[in-house]
Each structure stands twice: as structure tokens, then as C-alpha cells.
């Protein structure tokens, strides 16, 4: 059965139920469409790797509700905090070291890797979903690895079919900007909506 939800705003409680029961959801964000699930659900995370045909050695990016929730999973140094306070919620993804003893997300999200791509999306609806769920959600681009991200719900249906719940919406033209935080400095992985000169300021 094809499940297409017309509006995230009018169906927040139903969408939260979908996350709780382990559904894979294609949803519009403040950047590109995301393939998403509850980041603590091992089986749902496994399906996302399978649907994307993504290498198991990679990790999956996550959306969080706030900085305190991120602290439960990742280490934030002063530089990370400064960038977070300046650009979140928004289109900046930070790649941060994972805490060794975290127990908020499933281990197969990062598959023994040492860092994780995280951000707080600039979407009150998504923030509400994450807050109510009480856990971060996976937010990887909605595509088969190596192919272009889907632009809308019709394209999502073509790519993923009836295996996913689809929320209607439009993709923004640019992805998030990705910055990897090292001990003392940072490395630009991808320039997206936020320009590098804004980061350097």
C-alpha cells in the first residue's frame, strides 16, 4: 500500500507513530529530501543502508532536537559550540567525534566509525517530531548511493516504491554545508547553503 502524507504539519502525531513503529520515511527538510528513521532502531537503520545501497563502512547523518541531545552522543569542543550557536538551527552539518559510551543511537548508524555528521534542522515541524520521539532521526539524502537526490514525492515513489512512507514537499536547491571539527581547527567537506566565507567569519 502506498502511503503519501500530504502535510507534515497536519499529521505530526501520525508521523511520530510511523517513526515509533520503525517505518522508513522520505521527508522534506530545510535542505534536500531525507531518507529517515528512528536512529535508535537497529532494524530500521539496516533498511536505510539496504534501500540506499550504501556501503556498511559509512555512517548515516542525523538530525537532533537541540545541542543537549547532541551532547549525549558526540563531543563538542569550543569551536563546534561556536559554529553550532551561530548556525543552528540551519543548514550546517558538523562532523563530530562520537562518545565511546553513548547509548542514544544504534551502533549500526556509525558501524564502529569514530565520528558522526549531525545538525539541528531549521524546521519547527521536524524539531517537534524529534522532541516528541525523544531520539534523533536519520537524515541521509533520499537517493540510491551515487545517484542524484530525489526532488519531490513523485520521484521518491519511483525510487523507493511502497517500502517507504512519503511526506509531500519540495526539495531546496542546495544541500547543507559540511564541516569536520578537528582538535584545534576544521576542514570543509562540502560547501552548500552556508558559504565558506560565512564560516570563516
CSV table of C-alpha atoms in Angstrom, one decimal, residues 61-62 64 67 70 74-88 90-97 115-120 176-181 186-187 189 199:
chain,number,residue,atom,x,y,z
A,61,UNK,CA,23.9,11.7,9.2
A,62,UNK,CA,21.5,12.5,12.0
A,64,UNK,CA,18.8,16.3,16.6
A,67,UNK,CA,22.6,20.8,21.4
A,70,UNK,CA,23.8,16.0,20.6
A,74,UNK,CA,29.0,13.5,20.4
A,75,UNK,CA,31.9,15.5,21.8
A,76,UNK,CA,31.6,19.3,21.1
A,77,UNK,CA,34.7,21.4,21.6
A,78,UNK,CA,34.6,25.2,21.8
A,79,UNK,CA,34.9,25.6,18.0
A,80,UNK,CA,32.0,23.2,17.4
A,81,UNK,CA,29.9,25.1,20.0
A,82,UNK,CA,30.6,28.4,18.5
A,83,UNK,CA,29.6,27.3,15.0
A,84,UNK,CA,26.5,25.5,16.4
A,85,UNK,CA,25.3,28.6,18.3
A,86,UNK,CA,25.9,30.7,15.2
A,87,UNK,CA,24.3,28.5,12.5
A,88,UNK,CA,21.8,26.1,14.2
A,90,UNK,CA,20.1,25.6,10.0
A,91,UNK,CA,22.0,24.1,7.0
A,92,UNK,CA,25.3,23.5,8.7
A,93,UNK,CA,26.3,19.8,9.3
A,94,UNK,CA,29.1,19.3,11.8
A,95,UNK,CA,31.1,16.1,11.8
A,96,UNK,CA,31.9,15.4,15.4
A,97,UNK,CA,33.7,12.7,17.5
A,115,UNK,CA,32.7,10.5,14.0
A,116,UNK,CA,29.2,11.4,13.1
A,117,UNK,CA,27.6,14.1,10.8
A,118,UNK,CA,24.9,15.9,12.9
A,119,UNK,CA,22.7,19.0,12.7
A,120,UNK,CA,19.6,20.7,14.0
A,176,UNK,CA,23.8,21.6,3.9
A,177,UNK,CA,27.4,22.7,4.3
A,178,UNK,CA,29.5,20.0,6.0
A,179,UNK,CA,32.4,21.0,8.3
A,180,UNK,CA,34.6,18.4,10.1
A,181,UNK,CA,35.7,19.5,13.5
A,186,UNK,CA,38.1,22.5,11.0
A,187,UNK,CA,38.0,21.0,7.5
A,189,UNK,CA,33.9,18.7,3.4
A,199,UNK,CA,32.1,30.1,8.4
